[in-house]
PDB file of C-alpha atoms in Angstrom:
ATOM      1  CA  UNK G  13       0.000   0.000   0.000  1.00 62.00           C
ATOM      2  CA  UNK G  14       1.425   3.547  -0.819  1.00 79.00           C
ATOM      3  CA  UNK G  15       1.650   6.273   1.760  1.00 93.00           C
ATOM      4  CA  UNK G  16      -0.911   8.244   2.314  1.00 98.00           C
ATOM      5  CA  UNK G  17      -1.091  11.807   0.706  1.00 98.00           C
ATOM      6  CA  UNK G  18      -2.244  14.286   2.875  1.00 98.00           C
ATOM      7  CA  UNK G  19      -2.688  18.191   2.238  1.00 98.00           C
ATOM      8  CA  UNK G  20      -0.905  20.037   4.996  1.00 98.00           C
ATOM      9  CA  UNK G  21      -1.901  23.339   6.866  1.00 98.00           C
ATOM     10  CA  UNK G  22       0.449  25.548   8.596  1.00 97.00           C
ATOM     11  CA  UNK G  23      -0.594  26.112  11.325  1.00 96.00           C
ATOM     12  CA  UNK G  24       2.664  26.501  13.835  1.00 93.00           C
ATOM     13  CA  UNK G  25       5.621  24.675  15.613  1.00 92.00           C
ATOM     14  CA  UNK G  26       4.380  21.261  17.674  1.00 94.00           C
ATOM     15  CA  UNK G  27       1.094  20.688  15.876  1.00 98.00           C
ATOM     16  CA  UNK G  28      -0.024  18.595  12.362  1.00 98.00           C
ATOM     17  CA  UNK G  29      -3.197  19.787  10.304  1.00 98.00           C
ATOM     18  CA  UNK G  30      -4.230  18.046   7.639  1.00 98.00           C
ATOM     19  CA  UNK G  31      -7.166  16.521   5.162  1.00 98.00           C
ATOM     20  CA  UNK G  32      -7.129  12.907   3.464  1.00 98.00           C
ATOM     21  CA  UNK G  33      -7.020  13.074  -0.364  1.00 98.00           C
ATOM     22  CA  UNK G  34      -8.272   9.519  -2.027  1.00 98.00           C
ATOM     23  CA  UNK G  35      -4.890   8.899  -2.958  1.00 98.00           C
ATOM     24  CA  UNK G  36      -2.524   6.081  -1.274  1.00 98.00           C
ATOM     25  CA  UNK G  37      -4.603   3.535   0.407  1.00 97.00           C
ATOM     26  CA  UNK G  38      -6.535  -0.037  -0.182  1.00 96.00           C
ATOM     27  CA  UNK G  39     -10.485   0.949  -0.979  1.00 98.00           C
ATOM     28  CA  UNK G  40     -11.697   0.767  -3.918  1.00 97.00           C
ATOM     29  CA  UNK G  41     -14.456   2.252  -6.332  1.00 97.00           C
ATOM     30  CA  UNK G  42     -16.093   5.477  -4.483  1.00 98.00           C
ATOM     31  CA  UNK G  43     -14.070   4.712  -1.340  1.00 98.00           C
ATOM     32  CA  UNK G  44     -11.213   4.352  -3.275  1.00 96.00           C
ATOM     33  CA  UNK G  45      -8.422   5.024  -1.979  1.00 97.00           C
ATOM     34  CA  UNK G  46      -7.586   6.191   1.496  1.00 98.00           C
ATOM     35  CA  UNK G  47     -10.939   6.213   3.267  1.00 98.00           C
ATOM     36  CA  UNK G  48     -10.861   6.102   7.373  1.00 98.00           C
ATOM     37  CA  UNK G  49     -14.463   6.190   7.595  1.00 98.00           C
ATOM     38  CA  UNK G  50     -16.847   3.190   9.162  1.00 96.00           C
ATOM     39  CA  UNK G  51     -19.801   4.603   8.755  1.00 95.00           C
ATOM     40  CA  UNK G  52     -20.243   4.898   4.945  1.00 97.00           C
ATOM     41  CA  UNK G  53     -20.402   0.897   3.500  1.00 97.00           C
ATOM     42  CA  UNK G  54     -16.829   0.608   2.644  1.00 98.00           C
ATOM     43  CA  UNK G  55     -14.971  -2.944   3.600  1.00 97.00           C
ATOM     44  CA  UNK G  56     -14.275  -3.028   7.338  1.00 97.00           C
ATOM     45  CA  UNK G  57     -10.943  -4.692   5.925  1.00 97.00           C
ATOM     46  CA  UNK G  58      -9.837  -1.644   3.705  1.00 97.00           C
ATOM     47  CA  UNK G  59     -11.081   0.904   6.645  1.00 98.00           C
ATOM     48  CA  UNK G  60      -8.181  -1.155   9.354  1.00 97.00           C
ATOM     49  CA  UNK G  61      -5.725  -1.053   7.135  1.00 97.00           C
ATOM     50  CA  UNK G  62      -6.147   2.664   6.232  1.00 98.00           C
ATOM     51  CA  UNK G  63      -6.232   3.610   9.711  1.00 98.00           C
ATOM     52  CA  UNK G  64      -3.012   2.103   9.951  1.00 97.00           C
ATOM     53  CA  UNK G  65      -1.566   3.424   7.506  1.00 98.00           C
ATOM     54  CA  UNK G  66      -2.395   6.927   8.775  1.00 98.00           C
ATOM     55  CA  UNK G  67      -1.264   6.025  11.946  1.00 98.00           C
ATOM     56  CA  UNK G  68       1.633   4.688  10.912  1.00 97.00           C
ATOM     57  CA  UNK G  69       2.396   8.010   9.042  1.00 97.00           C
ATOM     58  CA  UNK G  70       1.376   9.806  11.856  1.00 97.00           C
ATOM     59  CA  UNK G  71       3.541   7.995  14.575  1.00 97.00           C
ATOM     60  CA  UNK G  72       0.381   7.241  17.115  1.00 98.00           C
ATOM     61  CA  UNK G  73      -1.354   4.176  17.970  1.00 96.00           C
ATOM     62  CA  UNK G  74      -4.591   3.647  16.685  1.00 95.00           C
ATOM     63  CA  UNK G  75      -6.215   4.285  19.893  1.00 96.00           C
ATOM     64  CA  UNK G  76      -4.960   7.819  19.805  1.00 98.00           C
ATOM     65  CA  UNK G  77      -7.275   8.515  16.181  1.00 98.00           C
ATOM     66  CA  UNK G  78     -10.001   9.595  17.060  1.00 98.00           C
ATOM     67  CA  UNK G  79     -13.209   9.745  14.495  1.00 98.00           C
ATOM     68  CA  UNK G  80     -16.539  10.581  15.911  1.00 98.00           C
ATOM     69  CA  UNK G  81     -19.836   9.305  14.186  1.00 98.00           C
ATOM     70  CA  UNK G  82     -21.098  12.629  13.183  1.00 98.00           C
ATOM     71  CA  UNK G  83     -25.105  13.562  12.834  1.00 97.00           C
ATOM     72  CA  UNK G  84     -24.998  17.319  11.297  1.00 96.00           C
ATOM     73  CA  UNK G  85     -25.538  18.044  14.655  1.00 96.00           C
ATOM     74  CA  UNK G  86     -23.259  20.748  17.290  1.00 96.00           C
ATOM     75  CA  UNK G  87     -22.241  18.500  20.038  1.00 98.00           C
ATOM     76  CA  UNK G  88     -18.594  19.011  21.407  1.00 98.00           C
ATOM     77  CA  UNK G  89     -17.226  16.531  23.224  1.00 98.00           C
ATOM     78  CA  UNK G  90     -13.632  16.484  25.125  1.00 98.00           C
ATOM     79  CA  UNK G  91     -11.309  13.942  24.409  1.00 98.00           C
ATOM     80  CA  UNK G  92      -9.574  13.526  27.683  1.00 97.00           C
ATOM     81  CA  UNK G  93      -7.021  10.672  29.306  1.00 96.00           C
ATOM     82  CA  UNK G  94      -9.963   8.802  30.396  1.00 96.00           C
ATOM     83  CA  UNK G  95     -11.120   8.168  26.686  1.00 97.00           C
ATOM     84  CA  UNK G  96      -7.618   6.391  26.185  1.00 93.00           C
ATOM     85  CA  UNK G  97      -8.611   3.870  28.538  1.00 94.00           C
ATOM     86  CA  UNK G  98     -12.016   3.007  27.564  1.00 96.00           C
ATOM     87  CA  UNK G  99     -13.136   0.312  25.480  1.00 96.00           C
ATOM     88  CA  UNK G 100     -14.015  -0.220  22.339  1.00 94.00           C
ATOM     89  CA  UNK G 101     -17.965  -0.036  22.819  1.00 97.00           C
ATOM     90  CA  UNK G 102     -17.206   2.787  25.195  1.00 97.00           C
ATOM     91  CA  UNK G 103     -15.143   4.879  22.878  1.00 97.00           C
ATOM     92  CA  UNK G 104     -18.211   4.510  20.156  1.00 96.00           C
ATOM     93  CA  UNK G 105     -20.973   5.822  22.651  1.00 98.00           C
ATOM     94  CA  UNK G 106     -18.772   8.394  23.827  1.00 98.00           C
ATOM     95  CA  UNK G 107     -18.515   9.665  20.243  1.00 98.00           C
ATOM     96  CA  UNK G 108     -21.799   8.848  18.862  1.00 98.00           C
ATOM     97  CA  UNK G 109     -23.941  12.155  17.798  1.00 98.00           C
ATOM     98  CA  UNK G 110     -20.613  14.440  17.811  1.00 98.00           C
ATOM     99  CA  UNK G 111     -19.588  16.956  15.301  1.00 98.00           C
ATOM    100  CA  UNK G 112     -16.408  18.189  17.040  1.00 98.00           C
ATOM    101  CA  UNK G 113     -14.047  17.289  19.008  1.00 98.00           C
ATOM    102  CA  UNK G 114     -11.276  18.776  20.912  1.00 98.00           C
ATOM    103  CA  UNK G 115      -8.293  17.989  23.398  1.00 98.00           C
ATOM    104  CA  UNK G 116      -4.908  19.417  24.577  1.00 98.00           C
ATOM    105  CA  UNK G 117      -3.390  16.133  25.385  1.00 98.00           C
ATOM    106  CA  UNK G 118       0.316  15.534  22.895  1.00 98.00           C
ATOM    107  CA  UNK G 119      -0.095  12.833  20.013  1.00 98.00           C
ATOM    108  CA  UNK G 120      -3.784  12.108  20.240  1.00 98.00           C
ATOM    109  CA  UNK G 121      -5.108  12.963  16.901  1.00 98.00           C
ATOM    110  CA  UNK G 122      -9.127  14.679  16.813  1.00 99.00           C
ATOM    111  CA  UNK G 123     -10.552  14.776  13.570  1.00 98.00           C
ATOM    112  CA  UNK G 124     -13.838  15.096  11.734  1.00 98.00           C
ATOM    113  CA  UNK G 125     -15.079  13.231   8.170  1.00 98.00           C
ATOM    114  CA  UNK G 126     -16.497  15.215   5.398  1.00 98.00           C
ATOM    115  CA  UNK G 127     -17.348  14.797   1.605  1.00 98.00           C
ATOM    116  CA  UNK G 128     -18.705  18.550   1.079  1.00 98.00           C
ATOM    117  CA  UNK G 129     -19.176  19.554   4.253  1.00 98.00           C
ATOM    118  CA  UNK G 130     -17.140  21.787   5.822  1.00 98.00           C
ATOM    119  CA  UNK G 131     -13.926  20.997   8.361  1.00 98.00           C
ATOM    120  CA  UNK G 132     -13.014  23.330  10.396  1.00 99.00           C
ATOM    121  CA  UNK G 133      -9.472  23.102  12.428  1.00 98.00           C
ATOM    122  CA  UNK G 134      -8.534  25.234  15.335  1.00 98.00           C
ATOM    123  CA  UNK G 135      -5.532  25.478  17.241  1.00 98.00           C
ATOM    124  CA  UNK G 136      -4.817  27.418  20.521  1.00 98.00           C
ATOM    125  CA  UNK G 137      -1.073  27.481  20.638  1.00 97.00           C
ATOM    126  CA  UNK G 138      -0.841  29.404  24.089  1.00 97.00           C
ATOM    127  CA  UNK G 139      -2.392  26.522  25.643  1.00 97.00           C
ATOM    128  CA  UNK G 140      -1.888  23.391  23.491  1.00 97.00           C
ATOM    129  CA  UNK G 141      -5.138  22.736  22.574  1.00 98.00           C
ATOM    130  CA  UNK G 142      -6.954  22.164  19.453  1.00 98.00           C
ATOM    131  CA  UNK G 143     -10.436  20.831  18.183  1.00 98.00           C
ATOM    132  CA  UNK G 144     -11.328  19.421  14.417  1.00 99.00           C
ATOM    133  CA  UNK G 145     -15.079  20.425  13.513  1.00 99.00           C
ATOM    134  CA  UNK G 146     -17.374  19.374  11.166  1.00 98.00           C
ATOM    135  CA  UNK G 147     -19.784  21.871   9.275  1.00 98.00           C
ATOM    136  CA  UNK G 148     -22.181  20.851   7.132  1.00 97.00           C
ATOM    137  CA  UNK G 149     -25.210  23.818   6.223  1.00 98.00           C
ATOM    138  CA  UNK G 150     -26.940  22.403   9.644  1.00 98.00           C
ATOM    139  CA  UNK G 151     -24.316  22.842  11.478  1.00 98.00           C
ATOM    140  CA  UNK G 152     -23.373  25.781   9.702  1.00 98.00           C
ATOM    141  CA  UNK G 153     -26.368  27.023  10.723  1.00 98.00           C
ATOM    142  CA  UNK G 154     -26.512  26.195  14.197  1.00 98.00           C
ATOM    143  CA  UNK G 155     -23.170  28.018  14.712  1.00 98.00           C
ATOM    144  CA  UNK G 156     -21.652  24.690  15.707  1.00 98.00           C
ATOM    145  CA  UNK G 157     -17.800  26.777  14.766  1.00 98.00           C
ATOM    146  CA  UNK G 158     -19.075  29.252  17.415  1.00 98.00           C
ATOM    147  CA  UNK G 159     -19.910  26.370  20.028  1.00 98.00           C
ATOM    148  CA  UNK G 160     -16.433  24.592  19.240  1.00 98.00           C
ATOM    149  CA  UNK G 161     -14.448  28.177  20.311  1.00 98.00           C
ATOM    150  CA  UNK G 162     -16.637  28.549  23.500  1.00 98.00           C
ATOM    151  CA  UNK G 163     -16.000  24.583  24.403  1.00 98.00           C
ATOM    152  CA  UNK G 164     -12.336  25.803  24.011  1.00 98.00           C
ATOM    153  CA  UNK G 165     -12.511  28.685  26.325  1.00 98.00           C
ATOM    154  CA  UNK G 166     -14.361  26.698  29.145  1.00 98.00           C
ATOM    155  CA  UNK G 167     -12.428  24.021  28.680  1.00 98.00           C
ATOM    156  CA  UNK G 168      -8.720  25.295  28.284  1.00 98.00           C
ATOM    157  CA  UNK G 169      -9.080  29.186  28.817  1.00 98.00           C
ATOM    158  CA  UNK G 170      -8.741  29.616  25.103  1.00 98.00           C
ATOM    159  CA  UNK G 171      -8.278  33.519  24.039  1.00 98.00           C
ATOM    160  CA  UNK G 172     -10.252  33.335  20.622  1.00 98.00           C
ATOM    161  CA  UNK G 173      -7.996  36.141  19.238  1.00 98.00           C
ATOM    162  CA  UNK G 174      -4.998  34.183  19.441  1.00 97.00           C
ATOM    163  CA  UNK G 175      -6.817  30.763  18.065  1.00 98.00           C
ATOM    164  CA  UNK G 176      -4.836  29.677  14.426  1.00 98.00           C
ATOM    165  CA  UNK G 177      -8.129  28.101  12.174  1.00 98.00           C
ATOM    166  CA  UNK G 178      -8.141  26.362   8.438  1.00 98.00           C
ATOM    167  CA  UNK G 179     -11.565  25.909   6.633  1.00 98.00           C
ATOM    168  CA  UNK G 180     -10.792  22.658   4.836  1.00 98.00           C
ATOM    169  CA  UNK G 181     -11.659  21.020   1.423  1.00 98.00           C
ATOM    170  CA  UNK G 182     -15.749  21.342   0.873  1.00 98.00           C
ATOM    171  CA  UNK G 183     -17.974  22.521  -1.543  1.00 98.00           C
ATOM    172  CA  UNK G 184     -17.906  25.869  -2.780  1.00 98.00           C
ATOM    173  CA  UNK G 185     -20.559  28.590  -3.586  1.00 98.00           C
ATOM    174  CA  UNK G 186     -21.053  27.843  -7.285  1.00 98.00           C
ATOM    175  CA  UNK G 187     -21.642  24.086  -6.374  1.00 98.00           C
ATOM    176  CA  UNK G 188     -24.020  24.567  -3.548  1.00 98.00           C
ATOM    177  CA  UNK G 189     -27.366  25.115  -5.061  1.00 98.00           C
ATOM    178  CA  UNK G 190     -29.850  24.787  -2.001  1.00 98.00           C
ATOM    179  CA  UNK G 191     -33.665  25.244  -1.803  1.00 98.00           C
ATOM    180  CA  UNK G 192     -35.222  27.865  -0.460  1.00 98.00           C
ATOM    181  CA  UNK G 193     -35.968  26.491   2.329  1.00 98.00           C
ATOM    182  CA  UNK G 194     -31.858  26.361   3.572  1.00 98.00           C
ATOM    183  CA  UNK G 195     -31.799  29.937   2.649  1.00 98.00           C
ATOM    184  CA  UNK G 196     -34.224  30.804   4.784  1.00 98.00           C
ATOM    185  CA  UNK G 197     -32.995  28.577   7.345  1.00 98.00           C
ATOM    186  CA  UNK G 198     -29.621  30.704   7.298  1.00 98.00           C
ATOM    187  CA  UNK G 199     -31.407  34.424   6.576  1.00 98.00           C
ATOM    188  CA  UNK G 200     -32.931  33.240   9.989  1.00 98.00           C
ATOM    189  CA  UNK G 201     -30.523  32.578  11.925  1.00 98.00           C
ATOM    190  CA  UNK G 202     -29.342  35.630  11.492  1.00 98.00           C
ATOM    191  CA  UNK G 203     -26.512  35.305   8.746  1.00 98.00           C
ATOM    192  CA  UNK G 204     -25.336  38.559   6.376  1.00 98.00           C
ATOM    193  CA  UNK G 205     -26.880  36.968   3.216  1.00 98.00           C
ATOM    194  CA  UNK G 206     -25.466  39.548   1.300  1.00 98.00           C
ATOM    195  CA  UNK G 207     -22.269  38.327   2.518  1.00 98.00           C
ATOM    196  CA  UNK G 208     -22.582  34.464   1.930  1.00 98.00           C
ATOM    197  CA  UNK G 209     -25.579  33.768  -0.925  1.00 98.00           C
ATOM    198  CA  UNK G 210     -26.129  34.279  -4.437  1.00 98.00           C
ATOM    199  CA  UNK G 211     -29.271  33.411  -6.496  1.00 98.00           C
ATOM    200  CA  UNK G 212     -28.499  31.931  -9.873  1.00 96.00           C
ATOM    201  CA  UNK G 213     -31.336  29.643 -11.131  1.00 96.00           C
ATOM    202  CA  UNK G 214     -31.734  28.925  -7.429  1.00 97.00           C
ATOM    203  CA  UNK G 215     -30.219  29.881  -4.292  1.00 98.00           C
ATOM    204  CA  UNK G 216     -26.010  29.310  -3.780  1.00 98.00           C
ATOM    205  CA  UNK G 217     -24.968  29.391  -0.440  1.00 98.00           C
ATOM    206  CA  UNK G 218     -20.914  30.098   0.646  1.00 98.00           C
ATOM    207  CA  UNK G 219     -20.508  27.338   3.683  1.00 98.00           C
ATOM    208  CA  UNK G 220     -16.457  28.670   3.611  1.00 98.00           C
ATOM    209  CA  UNK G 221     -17.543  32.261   4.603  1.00 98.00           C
ATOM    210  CA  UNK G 222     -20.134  31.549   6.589  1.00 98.00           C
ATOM    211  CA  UNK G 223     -18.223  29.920   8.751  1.00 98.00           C
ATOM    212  CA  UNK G 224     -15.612  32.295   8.602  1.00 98.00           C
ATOM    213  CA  UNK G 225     -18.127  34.889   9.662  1.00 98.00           C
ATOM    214  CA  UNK G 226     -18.787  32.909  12.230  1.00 98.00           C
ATOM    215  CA  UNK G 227     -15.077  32.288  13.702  1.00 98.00           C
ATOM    216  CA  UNK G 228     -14.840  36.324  12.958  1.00 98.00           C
ATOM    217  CA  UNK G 229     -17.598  37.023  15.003  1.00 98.00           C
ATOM    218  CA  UNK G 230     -16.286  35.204  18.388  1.00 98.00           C
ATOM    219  CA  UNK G 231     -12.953  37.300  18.156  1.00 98.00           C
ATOM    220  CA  UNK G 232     -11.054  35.194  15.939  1.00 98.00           C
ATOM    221  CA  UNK G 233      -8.463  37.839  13.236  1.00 98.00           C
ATOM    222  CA  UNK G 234      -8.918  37.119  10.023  1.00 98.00           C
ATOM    223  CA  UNK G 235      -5.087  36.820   9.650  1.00 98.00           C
ATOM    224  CA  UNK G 236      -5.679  33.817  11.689  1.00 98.00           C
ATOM    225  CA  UNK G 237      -8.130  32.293   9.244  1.00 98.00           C
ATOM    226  CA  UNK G 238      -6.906  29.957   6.325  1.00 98.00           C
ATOM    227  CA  UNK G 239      -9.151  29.212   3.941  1.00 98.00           C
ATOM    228  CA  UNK G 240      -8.318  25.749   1.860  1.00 98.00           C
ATOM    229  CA  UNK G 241     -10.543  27.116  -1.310  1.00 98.00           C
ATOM    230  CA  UNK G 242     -10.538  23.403  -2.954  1.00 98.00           C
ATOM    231  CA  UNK G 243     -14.132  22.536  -3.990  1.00 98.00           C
ATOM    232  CA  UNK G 244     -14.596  18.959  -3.195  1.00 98.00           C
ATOM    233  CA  UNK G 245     -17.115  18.729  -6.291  1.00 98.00           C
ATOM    234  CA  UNK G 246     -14.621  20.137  -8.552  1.00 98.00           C
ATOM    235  CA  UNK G 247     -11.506  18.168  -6.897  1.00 98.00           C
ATOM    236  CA  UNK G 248     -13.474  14.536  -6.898  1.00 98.00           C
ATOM    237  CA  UNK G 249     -10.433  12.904  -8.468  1.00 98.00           C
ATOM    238  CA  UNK G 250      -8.526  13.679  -5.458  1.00 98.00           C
ATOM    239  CA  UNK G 251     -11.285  14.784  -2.656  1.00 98.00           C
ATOM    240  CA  UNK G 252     -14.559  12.827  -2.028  1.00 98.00           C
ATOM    241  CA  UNK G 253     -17.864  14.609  -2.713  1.00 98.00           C
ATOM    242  CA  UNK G 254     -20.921  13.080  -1.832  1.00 98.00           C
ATOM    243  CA  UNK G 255     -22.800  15.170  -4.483  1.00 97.00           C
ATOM    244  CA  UNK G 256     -20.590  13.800  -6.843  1.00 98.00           C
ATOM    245  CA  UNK G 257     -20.111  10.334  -5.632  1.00 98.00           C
ATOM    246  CA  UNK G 258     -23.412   9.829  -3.705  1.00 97.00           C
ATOM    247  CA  UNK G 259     -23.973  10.039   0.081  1.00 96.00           C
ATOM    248  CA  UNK G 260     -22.240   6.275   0.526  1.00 96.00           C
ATOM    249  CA  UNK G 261     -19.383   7.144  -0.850  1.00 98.00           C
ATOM    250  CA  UNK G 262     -15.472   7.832   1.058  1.00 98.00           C
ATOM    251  CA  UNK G 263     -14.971  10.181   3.469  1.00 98.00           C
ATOM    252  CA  UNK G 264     -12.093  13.390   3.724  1.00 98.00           C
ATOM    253  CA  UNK G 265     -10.785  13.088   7.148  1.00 98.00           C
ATOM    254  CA  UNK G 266      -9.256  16.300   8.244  1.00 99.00           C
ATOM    255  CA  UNK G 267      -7.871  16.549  12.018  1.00 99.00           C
ATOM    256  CA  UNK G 268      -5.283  18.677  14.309  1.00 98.00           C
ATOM    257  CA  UNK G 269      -3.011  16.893  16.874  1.00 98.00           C
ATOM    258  CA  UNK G 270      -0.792  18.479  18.903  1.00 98.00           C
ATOM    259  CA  UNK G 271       2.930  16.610  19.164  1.00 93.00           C
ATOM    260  CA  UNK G 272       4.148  18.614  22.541  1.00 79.00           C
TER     261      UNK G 272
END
């Protein structure tokens, strides 16, 4: 098996960020190659060995990746020493229903799955902490970014103006034509529409800046604030798109881990 390829973020000294591409791993057909993901019919055989593959690249354990089972929800859920211990059955409940997930402990790797969704990646260097969050438009929506950088300030006495972020691979405006129903959704919770839709034929909606809005709005800089700009639905040859590739298709698995 070849080694994974991963796209890189910068995001300082003593951390990784990264997203999966489909290259350099053993699934095949729409999970083909490097897909991580249980929870989207590819063989349970191809899923172990990718994982340790990626660990193997990574230098951790398996028991230090962790991948939540994600429901477009905005549950944040810490990943502390205690989940290290935990078993197997455990480790799935704890994780079940959670879009984000964040921790400050070295080598443990936090990350979310996406094909068009949105990843979002923070890191608080001052205190060694970071979180990986997934954004789909419900999420999106329900401010689940926001809800990730106030679990980090309870948690680790995060200063938001100091956190380092990196909107990952996703769909971009001109691919996501929603009804107008989702624009409403968004117009009502209160988004700058102005700022992150565009009617063509139907409504367009910008997931990237609305989430950037979003991180804006609870103090992040926008200096802080890297923005991948790879459409998923354009990129399919090397990102997984579930509009593309249909919902049971791979999964992009972009995470943050902190080495020391």
């Amino acid at each position: 098996m070849r080694k994974p390829a991963l796209l890189d973020y910068s995001l300082g000294e003593g951390v990784r960020a990264f997203s999966t591409t489909r290259h350099g791993g053993m699934s095949h057909g729409v999970h083909g190659e490097l897909n991580i993901n249980r929870y989207c019919g590819d063989d349970e055989a191809c899923v172990r060995a990718n994982r340790q593959s990626l660990c193997d690249e990574l230098g951790i354990s398996e028991r230090c990746l962790v991948v939540p089972h994600q429901v477009h929800g905005a549950v944040v859920r810490r990943i502390s020493p205690d989940f290290l211990s935990y078993d197997d059955a455990r480790r799935e409940e704890y994780l079940e229903g959670v879009d984000a997930v964040m921790t400050d402990m070295p080598r443990v790797c936090v990350g979310v799955s996406t094909a068009d969704c949105i990843p979002v990646l923070l890191y608080d260097a001052a205190h060694k902490a970071c979180c990986a969050v997934h954004a789909g438009w419900r999420g999106t929506v329900a401010r689940i970014a926001q809800k990730a950088v106030e679990a980090m300030v309870d948690a680790y006495g995060t200063e938001p103006a100091a956190l380092r972020c990196v909107i990952g691979p996703g769909i971009s405006l001109a691919r996501f034509e929603v009804g107008d129903e989702v624009y409403e959704q968004f117009e009502a919770a209160g988004f700058d529409m102005k700022a992150i839709a565009r009617r063509y034929a139907k409504w367009h909606i910008d997931l990237w800046e609305a989430n950037s809005l979003t991180l804006k709005a609870m103090g992040v800089r926008p200096e802080n604030i890297m923005v991948a700009g790879v459409c998923t639905y354009d990129h399919v040859d090397d990102f997984f798109s579930a509009r593309r590739l249909g919902i049971c298709s791979g999964r992009i698995y972009s995470a943050v881990m902190i080495f020391s």
